[in-house]
Amino acid sequence: MDDKNLVATQIAYYRARAGEYDQWFLRQGRYDHGPENRRQWQQEAGVVEAAVKSTIQNADVLELACGTGLWTRHLAPLNRVVAVDSSPEVIAFNRARTGAENVEYHVADLFTWRAPGPFDFVFFSFWLSHVPPARFDSFWAIVRAALKPGGSAFFIDSLLDRTSTAHGQTLDRTGMSKRRLNDGREFEVVKIFYDPPALEQRLANLGFHGRVHTTEHFFLYASMALE
Ligand SMILES: C[S@@+](CC[C@H](N)C(=O)[O-])C[C@H]1O[C@@H](n2cnc3c(N)ncnc32)[C@H](O)[C@@H]1O
């Protein structure tokens, strides 16, 4: 699949998945791996949530690929947020969940959209892993262009864990993943599991400095300051 098709397929996939997206994070339905898995997931998500809340305060924040608001809800009470996503369906869920007047929403393909700015933080959760490899550097150029001097990128993403996805779904290091919706429709999306030290080094080469942290099983997260 060429690069443009990858982007278009991912946009279509997340539009179609909007109404069932949260089942993944809430460990419900096909993502239910039992109470112990859910408890561990929630505990690790809590660690990341605390890092977000303590790091990003009183700031102008650009949230890329904001989705249904699972993280917008933590950013909105403490900051002024501009949130963008290509799916009007997930933005509707986000608005309902966040209910905040200090969030400005945009429906757009972030690869071609020009963000209003500049911002203290550019935030993106479970998005970097979906950026096509050929767009890695140009994506980080978008992040850089949106930041104030001395600003930071805060991101959260997935570690490779068998239970982080749906039952019966393949999970590997090929960089591509076949995703099935509850109604059986299938889409092929980019899903890259980054090695934290290698990612740190790669970002340092692009002028973003910081540590990529990990939780025990499921998540990586980082606040990377622009030099
Ligand atoms: C894995 S979800 C993450 C959502 C949210 N950040 C979260 O953590 O729950 C990826 C999101 O990226 C959005 N998306 C996919 N391609 C996009 C694009 N080209 N421009 C903007 N958003 C895009 C999808 O609509 C979806 O909401």
PDB file of C-alpha atoms and ligand atoms in Angstrom:
ATOM      1  CA  MET A   1       0.000   0.000   0.000  1.00  0.00           C
ATOM      2  CA  ASP A   2       1.461   3.397  -0.881  1.00  0.00           C
ATOM      3  CA  ASP A   3       1.859   6.150   1.661  1.00  0.00           C
ATOM      4  CA  LYS A   4      -1.236   8.155   0.635  1.00  0.00           C
ATOM      5  CA  ASN A   5      -3.405   5.044   0.780  1.00  0.00           C
ATOM      6  CA  LEU A   6      -2.063   4.195   4.227  1.00  0.00           C
ATOM      7  CA  VAL A   7      -3.128   7.583   5.530  1.00  0.00           C
ATOM      8  CA  ALA A   8      -6.546   7.371   3.828  1.00  0.00           C
ATOM      9  CA  THR A   9      -7.134   3.830   5.138  1.00  0.00           C
ATOM     10  CA  GLN A  10      -6.291   4.840   8.695  1.00  0.00           C
ATOM     11  CA  ILE A  11      -8.644   7.808   8.482  1.00  0.00           C
ATOM     12  CA  ALA A  12     -11.442   5.524   7.219  1.00  0.00           C
ATOM     13  CA  TYR A  13     -10.686   2.864   9.840  1.00  0.00           C
ATOM     14  CA  TYR A  14     -10.877   5.227  12.810  1.00  0.00           C
ATOM     15  CA  ARG A  15     -14.037   6.849  11.462  1.00  0.00           C
ATOM     16  CA  ALA A  16     -15.680   3.431  11.229  1.00  0.00           C
ATOM     17  CA  ARG A  17     -14.356   2.444  14.675  1.00  0.00           C
ATOM     18  CA  ALA A  18     -15.424   5.610  16.514  1.00  0.00           C
ATOM     19  CA  GLY A  19     -18.380   4.051  18.360  1.00  0.00           C
ATOM     20  CA  GLU A  20     -16.369   1.066  19.593  1.00  0.00           C
ATOM     21  CA  TYR A  21     -12.952   2.720  20.079  1.00  0.00           C
ATOM     22  CA  ASP A  22     -13.188   3.071  23.850  1.00  0.00           C
ATOM     23  CA  GLN A  23     -13.697  -0.682  24.317  1.00  0.00           C
ATOM     24  CA  TRP A  24      -9.950  -1.042  23.737  1.00  0.00           C
ATOM     25  CA  PHE A  25      -8.968   1.369  26.487  1.00  0.00           C
ATOM     26  CA  LEU A  26     -11.696   0.188  28.858  1.00  0.00           C
ATOM     27  CA  ARG A  27     -10.741  -3.476  28.246  1.00  0.00           C
ATOM     28  CA  GLN A  28     -14.265  -4.428  27.183  1.00  0.00           C
ATOM     29  CA  GLY A  29     -15.744  -6.760  24.561  1.00  0.00           C
ATOM     30  CA  ARG A  30     -13.022  -8.288  22.345  1.00  0.00           C
ATOM     31  CA  TYR A  31     -10.406  -6.449  24.439  1.00  0.00           C
ATOM     32  CA  ASP A  32     -11.501  -8.027  27.715  1.00  0.00           C
ATOM     33  CA  HIS A  33      -8.545 -10.086  28.935  1.00  0.00           C
ATOM     34  CA  GLY A  34      -9.956 -10.584  32.423  1.00  0.00           C
ATOM     35  CA  PRO A  35     -10.063  -8.615  35.674  1.00  0.00           C
ATOM     36  CA  GLU A  36      -6.365  -8.914  36.512  1.00  0.00           C
ATOM     37  CA  ASN A  37      -5.399  -7.541  33.081  1.00  0.00           C
ATOM     38  CA  ARG A  38      -7.891  -4.683  33.499  1.00  0.00           C
ATOM     39  CA  ARG A  39      -6.590  -3.854  36.977  1.00  0.00           C
ATOM     40  CA  GLN A  40      -2.979  -3.801  35.752  1.00  0.00           C
ATOM     41  CA  TRP A  41      -3.918  -1.697  32.698  1.00  0.00           C
ATOM     42  CA  GLN A  42      -5.760   0.845  34.858  1.00  0.00           C
ATOM     43  CA  GLN A  43      -2.888   1.023  37.314  1.00  0.00           C
ATOM     44  CA  GLU A  44      -0.366   1.698  34.510  1.00  0.00           C
ATOM     45  CA  ALA A  45      -2.708   4.178  32.795  1.00  0.00           C
ATOM     46  CA  GLY A  46      -2.896   5.958  36.163  1.00  0.00           C
ATOM     47  CA  VAL A  47       0.891   6.336  36.224  1.00  0.00           C
ATOM     48  CA  VAL A  48       0.831   7.939  32.772  1.00  0.00           C
ATOM     49  CA  GLU A  49      -2.153  10.129  33.677  1.00  0.00           C
ATOM     50  CA  ALA A  50      -0.286  11.446  36.727  1.00  0.00           C
ATOM     51  CA  ALA A  51       2.721  12.268  34.540  1.00  0.00           C
ATOM     52  CA  VAL A  52       0.495  14.146  32.066  1.00  0.00           C
ATOM     53  CA  LYS A  53      -1.221  16.146  34.803  1.00  0.00           C
ATOM     54  CA  SER A  54       1.975  17.067  36.633  1.00  0.00           C
ATOM     55  CA  THR A  55       3.890  17.989  33.451  1.00  0.00           C
ATOM     56  CA  ILE A  56       1.280  19.904  31.434  1.00  0.00           C
ATOM     57  CA  GLN A  57      -0.296  22.767  33.377  1.00  0.00           C
ATOM     58  CA  ASN A  58      -1.359  26.311  32.533  1.00  0.00           C
ATOM     59  CA  ALA A  59      -0.157  25.737  28.994  1.00  0.00           C
ATOM     60  CA  ASP A  60      -1.241  26.233  25.398  1.00  0.00           C
ATOM     61  CA  VAL A  61      -1.578  22.660  24.155  1.00  0.00           C
ATOM     62  CA  LEU A  62      -2.059  21.258  20.679  1.00  0.00           C
ATOM     63  CA  GLU A  63      -3.499  17.741  20.842  1.00  0.00           C
ATOM     64  CA  LEU A  64      -2.964  15.812  17.593  1.00  0.00           C
ATOM     65  CA  ALA A  65      -5.276  12.875  16.765  1.00  0.00           C
ATOM     66  CA  CYS A  66      -7.302  13.594  19.909  1.00  0.00           C
ATOM     67  CA  GLY A  67      -9.763  10.739  19.419  1.00  0.00           C
ATOM     68  CA  THR A  68     -12.698  10.268  21.774  1.00  0.00           C
ATOM     69  CA  GLY A  69     -11.142  12.382  24.528  1.00  0.00           C
ATOM     70  CA  LEU A  70      -9.580   9.733  26.762  1.00  0.00           C
ATOM     71  CA  TRP A  71      -6.661  12.132  27.294  1.00  0.00           C
ATOM     72  CA  THR A  72      -8.269  15.446  26.293  1.00  0.00           C
ATOM     73  CA  ARG A  73     -10.342  15.078  29.468  1.00  0.00           C
ATOM     74  CA  HIS A  74      -7.122  15.266  31.527  1.00  0.00           C
ATOM     75  CA  LEU A  75      -5.639  18.156  29.548  1.00  0.00           C
ATOM     76  CA  ALA A  76      -8.724  20.360  29.310  1.00  0.00           C
ATOM     77  CA  PRO A  77      -9.257  21.267  32.984  1.00  0.00           C
ATOM     78  CA  LEU A  78      -5.708  22.619  33.384  1.00  0.00           C
ATOM     79  CA  ASN A  79      -4.867  24.093  29.983  1.00  0.00           C
ATOM     80  CA  ARG A  80      -6.080  25.808  26.832  1.00  0.00           C
ATOM     81  CA  VAL A  81      -6.366  23.040  24.242  1.00  0.00           C
ATOM     82  CA  VAL A  82      -6.602  22.994  20.458  1.00  0.00           C
ATOM     83  CA  ALA A  83      -7.561  19.444  19.433  1.00  0.00           C
ATOM     84  CA  VAL A  84      -7.492  18.010  15.933  1.00  0.00           C
ATOM     85  CA  ASP A  85      -8.637  14.690  14.506  1.00  0.00           C
ATOM     86  CA  SER A  86      -9.635  13.567  11.020  1.00  0.00           C
ATOM     87  CA  SER A  87     -12.804  11.893  12.304  1.00  0.00           C
ATOM     88  CA  PRO A  88     -15.860  14.061  13.007  1.00  0.00           C
ATOM     89  CA  GLU A  89     -17.324  10.994  14.737  1.00  0.00           C
ATOM     90  CA  VAL A  90     -14.608  10.796  17.412  1.00  0.00           C
ATOM     91  CA  ILE A  91     -14.680  14.578  17.873  1.00  0.00           C
ATOM     92  CA  ALA A  92     -18.384  14.311  18.731  1.00  0.00           C
ATOM     93  CA  PHE A  93     -17.553  11.743  21.442  1.00  0.00           C
ATOM     94  CA  ASN A  94     -14.663  13.910  22.630  1.00  0.00           C
ATOM     95  CA  ARG A  95     -16.862  17.003  22.978  1.00  0.00           C
ATOM     96  CA  ALA A  96     -19.468  15.048  24.926  1.00  0.00           C
ATOM     97  CA  ARG A  97     -16.885  13.496  27.238  1.00  0.00           C
ATOM     98  CA  THR A  98     -14.747  16.568  27.835  1.00  0.00           C
ATOM     99  CA  GLY A  99     -17.542  19.121  27.993  1.00  0.00           C
ATOM    100  CA  ALA A 100     -14.979  21.895  28.226  1.00  0.00           C
ATOM    101  CA  GLU A 101     -15.254  25.368  26.794  1.00  0.00           C
ATOM    102  CA  ASN A 102     -11.484  25.773  26.625  1.00  0.00           C
ATOM    103  CA  VAL A 103     -11.082  23.128  23.895  1.00  0.00           C
ATOM    104  CA  GLU A 104     -11.110  24.291  20.272  1.00  0.00           C
ATOM    105  CA  TYR A 105     -11.801  21.373  17.922  1.00  0.00           C
ATOM    106  CA  HIS A 106     -10.731  20.949  14.305  1.00  0.00           C
ATOM    107  CA  VAL A 107     -11.617  18.131  11.918  1.00  0.00           C
ATOM    108  CA  ALA A 108      -8.601  17.748   9.606  1.00  0.00           C
ATOM    109  CA  ASP A 109      -5.885  15.479   8.289  1.00  0.00           C
ATOM    110  CA  LEU A 110      -3.006  16.564  10.495  1.00  0.00           C
ATOM    111  CA  PHE A 111      -0.464  15.879   7.757  1.00  0.00           C
ATOM    112  CA  THR A 112      -1.873  18.695   5.618  1.00  0.00           C
ATOM    113  CA  TRP A 113      -3.482  20.975   8.245  1.00  0.00           C
ATOM    114  CA  ARG A 114      -1.711  24.086   9.496  1.00  0.00           C
ATOM    115  CA  ALA A 115      -2.031  24.405  13.235  1.00  0.00           C
ATOM    116  CA  PRO A 116      -2.767  27.764  14.815  1.00  0.00           C
ATOM    117  CA  GLY A 117      -0.041  28.394  17.321  1.00  0.00           C
ATOM    118  CA  PRO A 118       2.570  28.373  18.628  1.00  0.00           C
ATOM    119  CA  PHE A 119       2.077  26.038  21.585  1.00  0.00           C
ATOM    120  CA  ASP A 120       3.903  25.155  24.802  1.00  0.00           C
ATOM    121  CA  PHE A 121       3.126  21.470  24.297  1.00  0.00           C
ATOM    122  CA  VAL A 122       2.178  19.271  21.370  1.00  0.00           C
ATOM    123  CA  PHE A 123       0.483  16.171  22.810  1.00  0.00           C
ATOM    124  CA  PHE A 124      -0.378  12.920  21.038  1.00  0.00           C
ATOM    125  CA  SER A 125      -1.402   9.603  22.488  1.00  0.00           C
ATOM    126  CA  PHE A 126      -1.372   6.284  20.625  1.00  0.00           C
ATOM    127  CA  TRP A 127      -0.645   8.185  17.447  1.00  0.00           C
ATOM    128  CA  LEU A 128       3.110   8.041  16.803  1.00  0.00           C
ATOM    129  CA  SER A 129       2.819   4.269  16.303  1.00  0.00           C
ATOM    130  CA  HIS A 130       0.426   4.950  13.388  1.00  0.00           C
ATOM    131  CA  VAL A 131       2.623   7.483  11.590  1.00  0.00           C
ATOM    132  CA  PRO A 132       3.818   5.795   8.381  1.00  0.00           C
ATOM    133  CA  PRO A 133       7.597   5.214   8.589  1.00  0.00           C
ATOM    134  CA  ALA A 134       8.242   7.353   5.497  1.00  0.00           C
ATOM    135  CA  ARG A 135       6.570  10.276   7.302  1.00  0.00           C
ATOM    136  CA  PHE A 136       8.436  10.001  10.626  1.00  0.00           C
ATOM    137  CA  ASP A 137      10.754  12.961  10.029  1.00  0.00           C
ATOM    138  CA  SER A 138       8.130  15.142   8.348  1.00  0.00           C
ATOM    139  CA  PHE A 139       5.711  14.403  11.218  1.00  0.00           C
ATOM    140  CA  TRP A 140       8.283  15.641  13.732  1.00  0.00           C
ATOM    141  CA  ALA A 141       8.819  18.729  11.552  1.00  0.00           C
ATOM    142  CA  ILE A 142       5.066  19.417  11.959  1.00  0.00           C
ATOM    143  CA  VAL A 143       5.462  19.076  15.738  1.00  0.00           C
ATOM    144  CA  ARG A 144       8.480  21.386  15.749  1.00  0.00           C
ATOM    145  CA  ALA A 145       6.695  24.019  13.640  1.00  0.00           C
ATOM    146  CA  ALA A 146       3.796  24.108  16.112  1.00  0.00           C
ATOM    147  CA  LEU A 147       5.957  24.620  19.204  1.00  0.00           C
ATOM    148  CA  LYS A 148       7.169  27.777  20.899  1.00  0.00           C
ATOM    149  CA  PRO A 149      10.941  27.971  21.397  1.00  0.00           C
ATOM    150  CA  GLY A 150      11.681  25.701  24.369  1.00  0.00           C
ATOM    151  CA  GLY A 151       8.335  23.904  23.987  1.00  0.00           C
ATOM    152  CA  SER A 152       7.899  20.141  24.373  1.00  0.00           C
ATOM    153  CA  ALA A 153       6.239  17.185  22.722  1.00  0.00           C
ATOM    154  CA  PHE A 154       4.439  14.870  25.141  1.00  0.00           C
ATOM    155  CA  PHE A 155       3.459  11.490  23.765  1.00  0.00           C
ATOM    156  CA  ILE A 156       2.079   8.196  24.974  1.00  0.00           C
ATOM    157  CA  ASP A 157       2.101   4.944  23.058  1.00  0.00           C
ATOM    158  CA  SER A 158       1.918   1.168  23.200  1.00  0.00           C
ATOM    159  CA  LEU A 159       4.522  -1.328  24.279  1.00  0.00           C
ATOM    160  CA  LEU A 160       4.337  -4.681  22.541  1.00  0.00           C
ATOM    161  CA  ASP A 161       2.177  -6.842  24.804  1.00  0.00           C
ATOM    162  CA  ARG A 162       0.058  -9.763  23.649  1.00  0.00           C
ATOM    163  CA  THR A 163      -2.971  -8.573  25.625  1.00  0.00           C
ATOM    164  CA  SER A 164      -2.896  -4.928  24.545  1.00  0.00           C
ATOM    165  CA  THR A 165      -5.091  -5.657  21.552  1.00  0.00           C
ATOM    166  CA  ALA A 166      -8.227  -7.680  20.689  1.00  0.00           C
ATOM    167  CA  HIS A 167      -8.480 -11.447  21.073  1.00  0.00           C
ATOM    168  CA  GLY A 168      -7.489 -13.168  17.835  1.00  0.00           C
ATOM    169  CA  GLN A 169      -5.683 -10.122  16.416  1.00  0.00           C
ATOM    170  CA  THR A 170      -2.094 -10.557  15.274  1.00  0.00           C
ATOM    171  CA  LEU A 171       0.435  -8.378  17.053  1.00  0.00           C
ATOM    172  CA  ASP A 172       3.974  -8.316  15.757  1.00  0.00           C
ATOM    173  CA  ARG A 173       6.922  -6.211  14.741  1.00  0.00           C
ATOM    174  CA  THR A 174       6.182  -6.013  11.002  1.00  0.00           C
ATOM    175  CA  GLY A 175       4.958  -2.418  11.344  1.00  0.00           C
ATOM    176  CA  MET A 176       1.557  -3.288   9.871  1.00  0.00           C
ATOM    177  CA  SER A 177      -1.484  -4.658  11.669  1.00  0.00           C
ATOM    178  CA  LYS A 178      -4.738  -6.139  10.358  1.00  0.00           C
ATOM    179  CA  ARG A 179      -7.596  -4.682  12.404  1.00  0.00           C
ATOM    180  CA  ARG A 180     -11.121  -6.072  12.584  1.00  0.00           C
ATOM    181  CA  LEU A 181     -14.203  -4.138  13.680  1.00  0.00           C
ATOM    182  CA  ASN A 182     -16.983  -5.734  15.731  1.00  0.00           C
ATOM    183  CA  ASP A 183     -19.003  -6.153  12.512  1.00  0.00           C
ATOM    184  CA  GLY A 184     -16.133  -8.093  10.853  1.00  0.00           C
ATOM    185  CA  ARG A 185     -14.849  -5.381   8.461  1.00  0.00           C
ATOM    186  CA  GLU A 186     -11.070  -5.447   8.152  1.00  0.00           C
ATOM    187  CA  PHE A 187      -8.502  -2.661   7.645  1.00  0.00           C
ATOM    188  CA  GLU A 188      -4.733  -2.735   7.449  1.00  0.00           C
ATOM    189  CA  VAL A 189      -3.068  -0.008   9.507  1.00  0.00           C
ATOM    190  CA  VAL A 190       0.455   1.037  10.471  1.00  0.00           C
ATOM    191  CA  LYS A 191       1.356  -0.001  14.039  1.00  0.00           C
ATOM    192  CA  ILE A 192       4.962   0.380  15.070  1.00  0.00           C
ATOM    193  CA  PHE A 193       6.218  -0.713  18.478  1.00  0.00           C
ATOM    194  CA  TYR A 194       9.130   1.572  19.212  1.00  0.00           C
ATOM    195  CA  ASP A 195      12.112   0.495  21.258  1.00  0.00           C
ATOM    196  CA  PRO A 196      12.386   3.292  23.887  1.00  0.00           C
ATOM    197  CA  PRO A 197      16.193   3.838  23.818  1.00  0.00           C
ATOM    198  CA  ALA A 198      16.274   3.762  20.002  1.00  0.00           C
ATOM    199  CA  LEU A 199      13.359   6.215  19.848  1.00  0.00           C
ATOM    200  CA  GLU A 200      15.098   8.521  22.314  1.00  0.00           C
ATOM    201  CA  GLN A 201      18.196   8.556  20.109  1.00  0.00           C
ATOM    202  CA  ARG A 202      16.214   9.114  16.930  1.00  0.00           C
ATOM    203  CA  LEU A 203      14.393  12.067  18.468  1.00  0.00           C
ATOM    204  CA  ALA A 204      17.631  13.528  19.838  1.00  0.00           C
ATOM    205  CA  ASN A 205      18.927  13.538  16.247  1.00  0.00           C
ATOM    206  CA  LEU A 206      15.861  15.632  15.333  1.00  0.00           C
ATOM    207  CA  GLY A 207      16.482  18.074  18.195  1.00  0.00           C
ATOM    208  CA  PHE A 208      14.016  16.670  20.800  1.00  0.00           C
ATOM    209  CA  HIS A 209      15.604  15.748  24.105  1.00  0.00           C
ATOM    210  CA  GLY A 210      14.282  13.757  27.061  1.00  0.00           C
ATOM    211  CA  ARG A 211      13.659  10.272  28.408  1.00  0.00           C
ATOM    212  CA  VAL A 212      11.194   7.768  27.001  1.00  0.00           C
ATOM    213  CA  HIS A 213       9.670   6.124  30.083  1.00  0.00           C
ATOM    214  CA  THR A 214       7.851   2.797  30.224  1.00  0.00           C
ATOM    215  CA  THR A 215       5.270   1.278  32.512  1.00  0.00           C
ATOM    216  CA  GLU A 216       5.534  -2.391  33.457  1.00  0.00           C
ATOM    217  CA  HIS A 217       3.639  -3.924  30.513  1.00  0.00           C
ATOM    218  CA  PHE A 218       1.609  -1.611  28.345  1.00  0.00           C
ATOM    219  CA  PHE A 219       2.742   1.961  27.804  1.00  0.00           C
ATOM    220  CA  LEU A 220       5.612   4.230  26.885  1.00  0.00           C
ATOM    221  CA  TYR A 221       5.474   7.981  27.460  1.00  0.00           C
ATOM    222  CA  ALA A 222       7.798  10.924  27.141  1.00  0.00           C
ATOM    223  CA  SER A 223       8.089  14.664  27.412  1.00  0.00           C
ATOM    224  CA  MET A 224      10.701  15.687  24.863  1.00  0.00           C
ATOM    225  CA  ALA A 225      11.942  19.268  24.902  1.00  0.00           C
ATOM    226  CA  LEU A 226      12.833  21.070  21.723  1.00  0.00           C
ATOM    227  CA  GLU A 227      16.423  22.282  21.866  1.00  0.00           C
TER     228      GLU A 227
HETATM  229  C1  LIG B   1      -5.289   5.179  18.015  1.00  0.00           C
HETATM  230  S1  LIG B   1      -6.392   6.536  17.897  1.00  0.00           S
HETATM  231  C2  LIG B   1      -5.817   7.551  19.257  1.00  0.00           C
HETATM  232  C3  LIG B   1      -6.873   8.497  19.757  1.00  0.00           C
HETATM  233  C4  LIG B   1      -6.524   9.240  21.042  1.00  0.00           C
HETATM  234  N1  LIG B   1      -5.341  10.037  20.893  1.00  0.00           N
HETATM  235  C5  LIG B   1      -6.398   8.289  22.217  1.00  0.00           C
HETATM  236  O1  LIG B   1      -5.319   8.184  22.799  1.00  0.00           O
HETATM  237  O2  LIG B   1      -7.404   7.653  22.562  1.00  0.00           O
HETATM  238  C6  LIG B   1      -5.817   7.378  16.484  1.00  0.00           C
HETATM  239  C7  LIG B   1      -6.621   8.634  16.136  1.00  0.00           C
HETATM  240  O3  LIG B   1      -5.970   9.241  15.000  1.00  0.00           O
HETATM  241  C8  LIG B   1      -6.960   9.783  14.164  1.00  0.00           C
HETATM  242  N2  LIG B   1      -6.349   9.939  12.839  1.00  0.00           N
HETATM  243  C9  LIG B   1      -5.999   8.948  11.979  1.00  0.00           C
HETATM  244  N3  LIG B   1      -5.398   9.473  10.894  1.00  0.00           N
HETATM  245  C10 LIG B   1      -5.380  10.831  11.074  1.00  0.00           C
HETATM  246  C11 LIG B   1      -4.912  11.925  10.291  1.00  0.00           C
HETATM  247  N4  LIG B   1      -4.296  11.736   9.112  1.00  0.00           N
HETATM  248  N5  LIG B   1      -5.076  13.188  10.775  1.00  0.00           N
HETATM  249  C12 LIG B   1      -5.686  13.396  11.976  1.00  0.00           C
HETATM  250  N6  LIG B   1      -6.143  12.390  12.758  1.00  0.00           N
HETATM  251  C13 LIG B   1      -5.983  11.117  12.316  1.00  0.00           C
HETATM  252  C14 LIG B   1      -8.091   8.797  14.241  1.00  0.00           C
HETATM  253  O4  LIG B   1      -9.324   9.332  13.824  1.00  0.00           O
HETATM  254  C15 LIG B   1      -8.045   8.378  15.708  1.00  0.00           C
HETATM  255  O5  LIG B   1      -8.918   9.180  16.485  1.00  0.00           O
END
